[in-house]
PDB file of C-alpha atoms in Angstrom:
ATOM      1  CA  MET A  29     -24.743   6.115  -4.104  1.00 40.00           C
ATOM      2  CA  SER A  30     -23.316   9.622  -4.080  1.00 37.00           C
ATOM      3  CA  GLY A  31     -21.677  12.100  -1.785  1.00 43.00           C
ATOM      4  CA  LEU A  32     -19.378  15.084  -1.582  1.00 52.00           C
ATOM      5  CA  ILE A  33     -16.286  12.871  -1.448  1.00 67.00           C
ATOM      6  CA  ILE A  34     -16.855   9.934  -3.803  1.00 78.00           C
ATOM      7  CA  VAL A  35     -19.612   8.793  -6.134  1.00 83.00           C
ATOM      8  CA  VAL A  36     -20.287   5.085  -6.652  1.00 86.00           C
ATOM      9  CA  ASP A  37     -22.133   4.185  -9.851  1.00 89.00           C
ATOM     10  CA  ILE A  38     -23.493   0.620  -9.839  1.00 90.00           C
ATOM     11  CA  LYS A  39     -24.488  -0.780 -13.224  1.00 90.00           C
ATOM     12  CA  TYR A  40     -27.038  -3.568 -12.856  1.00 88.00           C
ATOM     13  CA  ASP A  41     -28.449  -5.853 -15.555  1.00 86.00           C
ATOM     14  CA  GLU A  42     -32.056  -6.700 -14.690  1.00 85.00           C
ATOM     15  CA  THR A  43     -32.263  -9.344 -17.410  1.00 85.00           C
ATOM     16  CA  SER A  44     -29.387 -11.423 -16.079  1.00 85.00           C
ATOM     17  CA  ASN A  45     -29.994 -10.270 -12.499  1.00 84.00           C
ATOM     18  CA  ARG A  46     -26.360  -9.427 -11.885  1.00 88.00           C
ATOM     19  CA  ILE A  47     -24.078  -6.483 -11.238  1.00 90.00           C
ATOM     20  CA  ILE A  48     -22.065  -5.584 -14.309  1.00 90.00           C
ATOM     21  CA  LYS A  49     -19.797  -2.829 -13.050  1.00 92.00           C
ATOM     22  CA  VAL A  50     -19.020  -0.670 -10.039  1.00 91.00           C
ATOM     23  CA  ASP A  51     -17.511   2.656 -11.052  1.00 91.00           C
ATOM     24  CA  VAL A  52     -16.007   4.981  -8.436  1.00 88.00           C
ATOM     25  CA  SER A  53     -15.727   8.680  -9.236  1.00 84.00           C
ATOM     26  CA  TYR A  54     -13.976  11.260  -7.085  1.00 78.00           C
ATOM     27  CA  ALA A  55     -14.857  14.816  -6.194  1.00 71.00           C
ATOM     28  CA  THR A  56     -11.621  16.332  -7.516  1.00 68.00           C
ATOM     29  CA  ASP A  57     -10.480  16.311 -11.146  1.00 69.00           C
ATOM     30  CA  ALA A  58      -6.917  15.413 -10.145  1.00 66.00           C
ATOM     31  CA  ARG A  59      -8.087  12.285  -8.342  1.00 71.00           C
ATOM     32  CA  GLN A  60     -10.478  11.331 -11.117  1.00 72.00           C
ATOM     33  CA  ASN A  61      -7.746  11.624 -13.749  1.00 73.00           C
ATOM     34  CA  ASP A  62      -5.482   9.364 -11.678  1.00 76.00           C
ATOM     35  CA  LYS A  63      -8.058   6.710 -10.767  1.00 82.00           C
ATOM     36  CA  ASP A  64      -7.117   3.030 -10.808  1.00 87.00           C
ATOM     37  CA  ASP A  65      -9.414   0.680 -12.731  1.00 90.00           C
ATOM     38  CA  ARG A  66      -8.262  -2.177 -10.503  1.00 92.00           C
ATOM     39  CA  VAL A  67     -10.218  -0.580  -7.655  1.00 93.00           C
ATOM     40  CA  ASP A  68     -13.408  -0.680  -9.728  1.00 93.00           C
ATOM     41  CA  ASN A  69     -12.744  -4.311 -10.633  1.00 93.00           C
ATOM     42  CA  LEU A  70     -12.238  -5.261  -6.984  1.00 94.00           C
ATOM     43  CA  LEU A  71     -15.425  -3.514  -5.865  1.00 94.00           C
ATOM     44  CA  THR A  72     -17.401  -5.086  -8.709  1.00 94.00           C
ATOM     45  CA  GLN A  73     -16.235  -8.536  -7.673  1.00 93.00           C
ATOM     46  CA  GLN A  74     -17.024  -7.956  -4.008  1.00 94.00           C
ATOM     47  CA  LEU A  75     -20.460  -6.444  -4.548  1.00 93.00           C
ATOM     48  CA  SER A  76     -21.340  -9.369  -6.835  1.00 92.00           C
ATOM     49  CA  ASP A  77     -20.577 -11.862  -4.064  1.00 90.00           C
ATOM     50  CA  PHE A  78     -22.742 -11.568  -0.950  1.00 88.00           C
ATOM     51  CA  LYS A  79     -20.022 -13.229   1.142  1.00 91.00           C
ATOM     52  CA  GLN A  80     -17.683 -10.332   0.328  1.00 93.00           C
ATOM     53  CA  PHE A  81     -20.152  -7.530   1.027  1.00 94.00           C
ATOM     54  CA  ASN A  82     -18.442  -6.548   4.287  1.00 95.00           C
ATOM     55  CA  LEU A  83     -15.157  -6.157   2.401  1.00 95.00           C
ATOM     56  CA  PHE A  84     -16.973  -4.011  -0.160  1.00 95.00           C
ATOM     57  CA  LYS A  85     -18.208  -1.702   2.608  1.00 94.00           C
ATOM     58  CA  LYS A  86     -14.782  -1.537   4.257  1.00 95.00           C
ATOM     59  CA  ASN A  87     -13.143  -0.604   0.969  1.00 95.00           C
ATOM     60  CA  LEU A  88     -15.632   2.187   0.344  1.00 92.00           C
ATOM     61  CA  GLU A  89     -14.964   3.454   3.859  1.00 93.00           C
ATOM     62  CA  THR A  90     -11.223   3.401   3.162  1.00 94.00           C
ATOM     63  CA  LEU A  91     -11.585   5.360  -0.084  1.00 92.00           C
ATOM     64  CA  LYS A  92     -13.852   7.870   1.623  1.00 89.00           C
ATOM     65  CA  ALA A  93     -11.457   8.237   4.565  1.00 91.00           C
ATOM     66  CA  LEU A  94      -8.419   8.821   2.329  1.00 91.00           C
ATOM     67  CA  GLU A  95     -10.242  11.424   0.260  1.00 87.00           C
ATOM     68  CA  THR A  96     -11.771  13.093   3.329  1.00 87.00           C
ATOM     69  CA  MET A  97      -8.416  13.369   5.085  1.00 89.00           C
ATOM     70  CA  SER A  98      -6.853  14.784   1.923  1.00 86.00           C
ATOM     71  CA  LYS A  99      -9.573  17.435   1.610  1.00 81.00           C
ATOM     72  CA  LEU A 100     -10.278  18.346   5.225  1.00 78.00           C
ATOM     73  CA  ILE A 101      -7.037  17.630   7.083  1.00 76.00           C
ATOM     74  CA  GLY A 102      -4.671  18.359   4.157  1.00 68.00           C
ATOM     75  CA  PRO A 103      -2.600  19.707   2.541  1.00 79.00           C
ATOM     76  CA  VAL A 104      -1.274  16.142   2.493  1.00 87.00           C
ATOM     77  CA  ASP A 105      -2.571  14.031  -0.406  1.00 89.00           C
ATOM     78  CA  CYS A 106      -3.150  10.584   1.096  1.00 91.00           C
ATOM     79  CA  PHE A 107      -3.486   8.902  -2.285  1.00 91.00           C
ATOM     80  CA  HIS A 108      -0.093  10.269  -3.316  1.00 92.00           C
ATOM     81  CA  CYS A 109       1.433   9.010  -0.062  1.00 93.00           C
ATOM     82  CA  ILE A 110       0.000   5.540  -0.655  1.00 95.00           C
ATOM     83  CA  LYS A 111       1.327   5.594  -4.212  1.00 94.00           C
ATOM     84  CA  CYS A 112       4.829   6.427  -2.921  1.00 94.00           C
ATOM     85  CA  ILE A 113       4.712   3.318  -0.730  1.00 95.00           C
ATOM     86  CA  SER A 114       3.407   1.270  -3.664  1.00 95.00           C
ATOM     87  CA  ASN A 115       6.256   2.472  -5.867  1.00 95.00           C
ATOM     88  CA  ASP A 116       8.837   1.564  -3.232  1.00 95.00           C
ATOM     89  CA  ILE A 117       7.649  -1.960  -2.475  1.00 95.00           C
ATOM     90  CA  LYS A 118       7.503  -2.688  -6.196  1.00 94.00           C
ATOM     91  CA  ALA A 119      10.995  -1.238  -6.767  1.00 93.00           C
ATOM     92  CA  ILE A 120      12.463  -3.307  -3.923  1.00 93.00           C
ATOM     93  CA  TYR A 121      10.773  -6.439  -5.272  1.00 94.00           C
ATOM     94  CA  GLU A 122      12.290  -5.833  -8.715  1.00 93.00           C
ATOM     95  CA  LYS A 123      15.743  -5.435  -7.156  1.00 93.00           C
ATOM     96  CA  GLU A 124      15.332  -8.669  -5.188  1.00 94.00           C
ATOM     97  CA  LEU A 125      13.956 -10.455  -8.243  1.00 94.00           C
ATOM     98  CA  ALA A 126      17.124  -9.568 -10.142  1.00 94.00           C
ATOM     99  CA  ALA A 127      19.358 -10.484  -7.191  1.00 94.00           C
ATOM    100  CA  THR A 128      17.772 -13.953  -6.833  1.00 95.00           C
ATOM    101  CA  ASN A 129      17.468 -14.715 -10.561  1.00 94.00           C
ATOM    102  CA  GLY A 130      13.693 -14.740 -10.279  1.00 93.00           C
ATOM    103  CA  ASP A 131      13.369 -16.888  -7.146  1.00 95.00           C
ATOM    104  CA  VAL A 132       9.996 -15.574  -5.946  1.00 95.00           C
ATOM    105  CA  PRO A 133       9.565 -18.040  -3.024  1.00 95.00           C
ATOM    106  CA  LYS A 134      12.963 -16.931  -1.702  1.00 95.00           C
ATOM    107  CA  ILE A 135      11.827 -13.293  -1.830  1.00 95.00           C
ATOM    108  CA  LEU A 136       8.655 -14.264   0.045  1.00 95.00           C
ATOM    109  CA  THR A 137      10.416 -16.151   2.833  1.00 92.00           C
ATOM    110  CA  GLU A 138      13.790 -14.406   3.076  1.00 92.00           C
ATOM    111  CA  GLY A 139      13.398 -11.037   1.393  1.00 92.00           C
ATOM    112  CA  HIS A 140      11.196  -7.990   1.618  1.00 90.00           C
ATOM    113  CA  GLY A 141       8.071  -9.872   0.526  1.00 93.00           C
ATOM    114  CA  LEU A 142       5.841  -9.718  -2.528  1.00 96.00           C
ATOM    115  CA  PRO A 143       4.131  -6.435  -3.493  1.00 96.00           C
ATOM    116  CA  LEU A 144       0.404  -6.951  -4.021  1.00 96.00           C
ATOM    117  CA  PHE A 145      -2.195  -4.398  -5.044  1.00 95.00           C
ATOM    118  CA  HIS A 146      -5.935  -4.376  -4.363  1.00 95.00           C
ATOM    119  CA  VAL A 147      -6.116  -7.930  -3.020  1.00 93.00           C
ATOM    120  CA  ASP A 148      -9.282  -7.963  -0.868  1.00 94.00           C
ATOM    121  CA  ARG A 149      -8.502  -4.435   0.369  1.00 95.00           C
ATOM    122  CA  VAL A 150      -7.887  -1.355  -1.774  1.00 95.00           C
ATOM    123  CA  GLY A 151      -4.276  -0.244  -1.835  1.00 94.00           C
ATOM    124  CA  PRO A 152      -0.909  -1.949  -1.476  1.00 96.00           C
ATOM    125  CA  SER A 153      -0.078  -4.945   0.653  1.00 96.00           C
ATOM    126  CA  ILE A 154       2.984  -7.109   1.147  1.00 95.00           C
ATOM    127  CA  ALA A 155       2.846 -10.904   1.205  1.00 95.00           C
ATOM    128  CA  TYR A 156       5.462 -11.840   3.775  1.00 93.00           C
ATOM    129  CA  TRP A 157       4.911 -15.536   4.596  1.00 93.00           C
ATOM    130  CA  ALA A 158       3.091 -18.726   3.621  1.00 94.00           C
ATOM    131  CA  PRO A 159       3.007 -22.313   4.930  1.00 92.00           C
ATOM    132  CA  LYS A 160       5.421 -24.658   3.185  1.00 92.00           C
ATOM    133  CA  HIS A 161       2.638 -26.700   1.600  1.00 93.00           C
ATOM    134  CA  ARG A 162       1.161 -23.560   0.022  1.00 93.00           C
ATOM    135  CA  ILE A 163       4.544 -22.509  -1.349  1.00 94.00           C
ATOM    136  CA  THR A 164       4.932 -25.847  -3.118  1.00 93.00           C
ATOM    137  CA  GLU A 165       1.399 -25.686  -4.565  1.00 93.00           C
ATOM    138  CA  ILE A 166       1.736 -22.276  -6.251  1.00 93.00           C
ATOM    139  CA  ASP A 167       2.957 -21.942  -9.845  1.00 92.00           C
ATOM    140  CA  TRP A 168       5.546 -19.244  -9.226  1.00 92.00           C
ATOM    141  CA  GLY A 169       6.453 -18.928 -12.898  1.00 88.00           C
ATOM    142  CA  ILE A 170       3.001 -17.498 -13.581  1.00 89.00           C
ATOM    143  CA  ILE A 171       2.862 -15.527 -10.337  1.00 90.00           C
ATOM    144  CA  LYS A 172       6.165 -13.764 -11.070  1.00 88.00           C
ATOM    145  CA  ASP A 173       4.766 -12.045 -14.158  1.00 86.00           C
ATOM    146  CA  ILE A 174       1.423 -11.252 -12.506  1.00 91.00           C
ATOM    147  CA  ILE A 175       3.187  -9.461  -9.647  1.00 92.00           C
ATOM    148  CA  ILE A 176       5.298  -7.387 -12.049  1.00 87.00           C
ATOM    149  CA  GLN A 177       2.136  -6.353 -13.906  1.00 88.00           C
ATOM    150  CA  GLY A 178       0.436  -5.365 -10.652  1.00 87.00           C
ATOM    151  CA  GLU A 179      -2.480  -7.711 -11.285  1.00 90.00           C
ATOM    152  CA  THR A 180      -4.110 -10.112  -8.838  1.00 89.00           C
ATOM    153  CA  HIS A 181      -4.396 -13.894  -8.604  1.00 90.00           C
ATOM    154  CA  GLU A 182      -6.552 -16.160  -6.449  1.00 90.00           C
ATOM    155  CA  SER A 183      -3.465 -17.731  -4.835  1.00 92.00           C
ATOM    156  CA  PHE A 184      -2.551 -14.378  -3.242  1.00 94.00           C
ATOM    157  CA  ARG A 185      -5.364 -14.818  -0.725  1.00 91.00           C
ATOM    158  CA  SER A 186      -3.622 -17.854   0.759  1.00 91.00           C
ATOM    159  CA  LEU A 187      -0.517 -15.792   1.591  1.00 95.00           C
ATOM    160  CA  HIS A 188      -0.021 -13.937   4.859  1.00 95.00           C
ATOM    161  CA  ARG A 189      -0.287 -10.258   3.984  1.00 95.00           C
ATOM    162  CA  MET A 190       0.405  -6.852   5.483  1.00 94.00           C
ATOM    163  CA  TRP A 191      -2.069  -4.246   4.212  1.00 95.00           C
ATOM    164  CA  ILE A 192      -0.926  -0.608   4.227  1.00 95.00           C
ATOM    165  CA  SER A 193      -3.241   2.377   4.552  1.00 96.00           C
ATOM    166  CA  MET A 194      -3.578   5.711   6.382  1.00 95.00           C
ATOM    167  CA  GLU A 195      -5.644   6.989   9.300  1.00 93.00           C
ATOM    168  CA  LYS A 196      -6.015  10.075  11.449  1.00 92.00           C
ATOM    169  CA  SER A 197      -3.327  10.446  14.096  1.00 91.00           C
ATOM    170  CA  ARG A 198      -2.962  12.293  17.376  1.00 89.00           C
ATOM    171  CA  THR A 199       0.337  13.886  16.408  1.00 88.00           C
ATOM    172  CA  PRO A 200       1.377  15.524  13.112  1.00 88.00           C
ATOM    173  CA  HIS A 201       3.607  13.720  10.631  1.00 88.00           C
ATOM    174  CA  PHE A 202       5.520  14.978   7.597  1.00 86.00           C
ATOM    175  CA  PHE A 203       5.120  13.456   4.140  1.00 89.00           C
ATOM    176  CA  LEU A 204       6.865  13.685   0.792  1.00 86.00           C
ATOM    177  CA  PRO A 205       5.944  16.604  -1.489  1.00 84.00           C
ATOM    178  CA  PRO A 206       3.897  15.947  -4.656  1.00 85.00           C
ATOM    179  CA  ASP A 207       6.943  15.952  -6.938  1.00 84.00           C
ATOM    180  CA  ARG A 208       8.572  13.057  -5.059  1.00 85.00           C
ATOM    181  CA  HIS A 209       7.272   9.577  -5.871  1.00 89.00           C
ATOM    182  CA  HIS A 210       9.612   7.363  -3.834  1.00 89.00           C
ATOM    183  CA  TYR A 211      10.929   7.192  -0.302  1.00 88.00           C
ATOM    184  CA  LEU A 212      13.601   4.879  -1.699  1.00 88.00           C
ATOM    185  CA  LEU A 213      16.651   6.827  -2.844  1.00 82.00           C
ATOM    186  CA  ASP A 214      18.126   6.010  -6.237  1.00 73.00           C
ATOM    187  CA  ASP A 215      21.662   7.382  -6.137  1.00 61.00           C
ATOM    188  CA  GLU A 216      22.083   7.052  -9.882  1.00 51.00           C
ATOM    189  CA  THR A 217      19.276   9.410 -10.866  1.00 51.00           C
ATOM    190  CA  ASP A 218      18.378  11.632  -7.925  1.00 52.00           C
ATOM    191  CA  ASN A 219      19.657  15.171  -7.520  1.00 53.00           C
ATOM    192  CA  GLU A 220      21.973  15.101  -4.514  1.00 54.00           C
ATOM    193  CA  ILE A 221      21.984  18.901  -4.109  1.00 45.00           C
ATOM    194  CA  GLU A 222      18.231  18.893  -3.548  1.00 56.00           C
ATOM    195  CA  PHE A 223      18.597  16.249  -0.839  1.00 57.00           C
ATOM    196  CA  ILE A 224      21.387  18.075   0.963  1.00 53.00           C
ATOM    197  CA  GLU A 225      19.250  21.217   1.127  1.00 60.00           C
ATOM    198  CA  ASN A 226      15.876  19.703   1.990  1.00 63.00           C
ATOM    199  CA  TYR A 227      16.046  16.086   3.118  1.00 65.00           C
ATOM    200  CA  PHE A 228      17.386  13.957   5.895  1.00 67.00           C
ATOM    201  CA  LEU A 229      18.418  10.442   4.907  1.00 66.00           C
ATOM    202  CA  ASN A 230      17.557   7.522   7.132  1.00 69.00           C
ATOM    203  CA  PRO A 231      20.511   5.289   8.053  1.00 66.00           C
ATOM    204  CA  GLU A 232      21.138   2.661   5.412  1.00 67.00           C
ATOM    205  CA  MET A 233      18.811  -0.292   5.876  1.00 70.00           C
ATOM    206  CA  GLN A 234      20.180  -3.779   5.357  1.00 72.00           C
ATOM    207  CA  PHE A 235      18.072  -6.361   3.554  1.00 73.00           C
ATOM    208  CA  SER A 236      19.083 -10.014   3.478  1.00 84.00           C
ATOM    209  CA  LEU A 237      18.967 -10.239  -0.323  1.00 91.00           C
ATOM    210  CA  LEU A 238      20.246  -6.764  -1.215  1.00 89.00           C
ATOM    211  CA  PRO A 239      23.021  -4.290  -0.465  1.00 87.00           C
ATOM    212  CA  PRO A 240      22.031  -1.547   2.016  1.00 85.00           C
ATOM    213  CA  LEU A 241      19.322   0.827   0.765  1.00 85.00           C
ATOM    214  CA  LYS A 242      18.739   4.492   1.568  1.00 81.00           C
ATOM    215  CA  PHE A 243      15.352   6.075   2.198  1.00 83.00           C
ATOM    216  CA  LEU A 244      14.312   9.704   2.391  1.00 80.00           C
ATOM    217  CA  GLN A 245      13.109  10.932   5.742  1.00 78.00           C
ATOM    218  CA  PRO A 246      10.328  13.510   5.272  1.00 76.00           C
ATOM    219  CA  GLN A 247      11.505  15.781   8.030  1.00 71.00           C
ATOM    220  CA  PRO A 248      12.240  19.410   7.141  1.00 66.00           C
ATOM    221  CA  LYS A 249      15.659  20.878   7.563  1.00 62.00           C
ATOM    222  CA  GLU A 250      16.016  24.488   8.637  1.00 61.00           C
ATOM    223  CA  ASN A 251      14.426  26.895   6.121  1.00 58.00           C
ATOM    224  CA  SER A 252      13.017  24.015   4.063  1.00 57.00           C
ATOM    225  CA  THR A 253       9.399  24.570   3.048  1.00 61.00           C
ATOM    226  CA  ILE A 254       8.824  21.666   0.657  1.00 65.00           C
ATOM    227  CA  PHE A 255       7.135  19.398   3.213  1.00 69.00           C
ATOM    228  CA  SER A 256       3.576  19.387   4.486  1.00 77.00           C
ATOM    229  CA  SER A 257       2.457  17.938   7.785  1.00 83.00           C
ATOM    230  CA  ALA A 258      -0.924  16.676   8.940  1.00 88.00           C
ATOM    231  CA  LEU A 259      -2.582  14.670  11.697  1.00 91.00           C
ATOM    232  CA  ILE A 260      -2.353  11.568   9.524  1.00 92.00           C
ATOM    233  CA  GLU A 261      -0.205   8.446   9.758  1.00 91.00           C
ATOM    234  CA  PHE A 262       0.490   5.208   7.932  1.00 93.00           C
ATOM    235  CA  VAL A 263      -1.105   2.117   9.460  1.00 91.00           C
ATOM    236  CA  VAL A 264      -0.528  -1.577   8.850  1.00 90.00           C
ATOM    237  CA  TRP A 265      -2.984  -4.449   9.268  1.00 91.00           C
ATOM    238  CA  LEU A 266      -1.965  -8.111   9.238  1.00 91.00           C
ATOM    239  CA  ASP A 267      -4.166 -10.641   7.451  1.00 91.00           C
ATOM    240  CA  PRO A 268      -4.540 -13.106   9.062  1.00 90.00           C
ATOM    241  CA  PRO A 269      -3.946 -11.454  12.448  1.00 88.00           C
ATOM    242  CA  VAL A 270      -0.848 -12.430  14.405  1.00 83.00           C
ATOM    243  CA  TYR A 271      -1.462 -12.862  18.122  1.00 83.00           C
ATOM    244  CA  VAL A 272       1.387 -11.869  20.443  1.00 80.00           C
ATOM    245  CA  SER A 273       1.749 -10.742  24.038  1.00 85.00           C
ATOM    246  CA  ASP A 274       1.621  -7.052  24.962  1.00 83.00           C
ATOM    247  CA  ASN A 275       5.349  -7.079  25.647  1.00 85.00           C
ATOM    248  CA  VAL A 276       6.220  -8.530  22.232  1.00 80.00           C
ATOM    249  CA  ALA A 277       3.843  -6.075  20.555  1.00 76.00           C
ATOM    250  CA  ARG A 278       5.577  -3.151  22.283  1.00 78.00           C
ATOM    251  CA  ILE A 279       9.016  -4.404  21.246  1.00 78.00           C
ATOM    252  CA  ILE A 280       7.909  -4.745  17.620  1.00 71.00           C
ATOM    253  CA  GLY A 281       6.209  -1.356  17.756  1.00 69.00           C
ATOM    254  CA  ASN A 282       9.276   0.369  19.167  1.00 68.00           C
ATOM    255  CA  PHE A 283      11.489  -1.241  16.535  1.00 61.00           C
ATOM    256  CA  ALA A 284       9.157  -0.167  13.728  1.00 58.00           C
ATOM    257  CA  GLY A 285       8.534   3.303  15.133  1.00 55.00           C
ATOM    258  CA  VAL A 286       4.862   2.573  15.775  1.00 57.00           C
ATOM    259  CA  VAL A 287       3.126   4.673  18.416  1.00 52.00           C
ATOM    260  CA  ASN A 288       0.872   2.880  20.898  1.00 52.00           C
ATOM    261  CA  ARG A 289      -2.486   4.622  20.596  1.00 52.00           C
ATOM    262  CA  GLY A 290      -3.934   2.819  23.573  1.00 46.00           C
ATOM    263  CA  ASN A 291      -6.621   0.822  21.777  1.00 44.00           C
TER     264      ASN A 291
END
């Protein structure tokens, strides 16, 4: 399958009657040089299992949408934006892992959650809850190292997850420039002069397992030209879905800064 945005090469073994490999190539050299083999592995697994074919199609649609928005709606690079989020959730997990002496279940139930990558859906997700019986069944000693390595494990699918992606929006939003790779501010290494001139800082956010953290707000100050804006926004999907009343949904949306798009 091929197109102007992505090319999907499916390697099939007629002798064994099975799919060997799905290889995704991108239209731009920059994207191709930064491709993630874990995406190919996920698509190979899903295309090899008829029950997961709908997920395979959804993931191709997601990759196409991210690349299309980057090319046609730009100059925002959606893949870079997603990577910034991935870097932050992993960095916060590592901080909480150190603060709890490696207590992964505590991070799941009381902290920021567990950073997962390419579990069912391409891109980052956060495991934020699990039933008590599932928590006791999982070998967290093994899981701890797998999460750090950014790999996947079958037990992740039993966790309640929040998948993060991007879609077109009705209003423009600003995003970090290409030379910034974190929204999370590291006071020990970041250049404070650059922030004073170009960035707003969000109020310190308190996490139950950590001291307050600071995040960059991609909103230009006067005369700052380092930001790009586009009709694109971050979106979050819960798996499994959480059913709440309209009123509760509005309260959560207002707290999280989510705009009601009326659908």
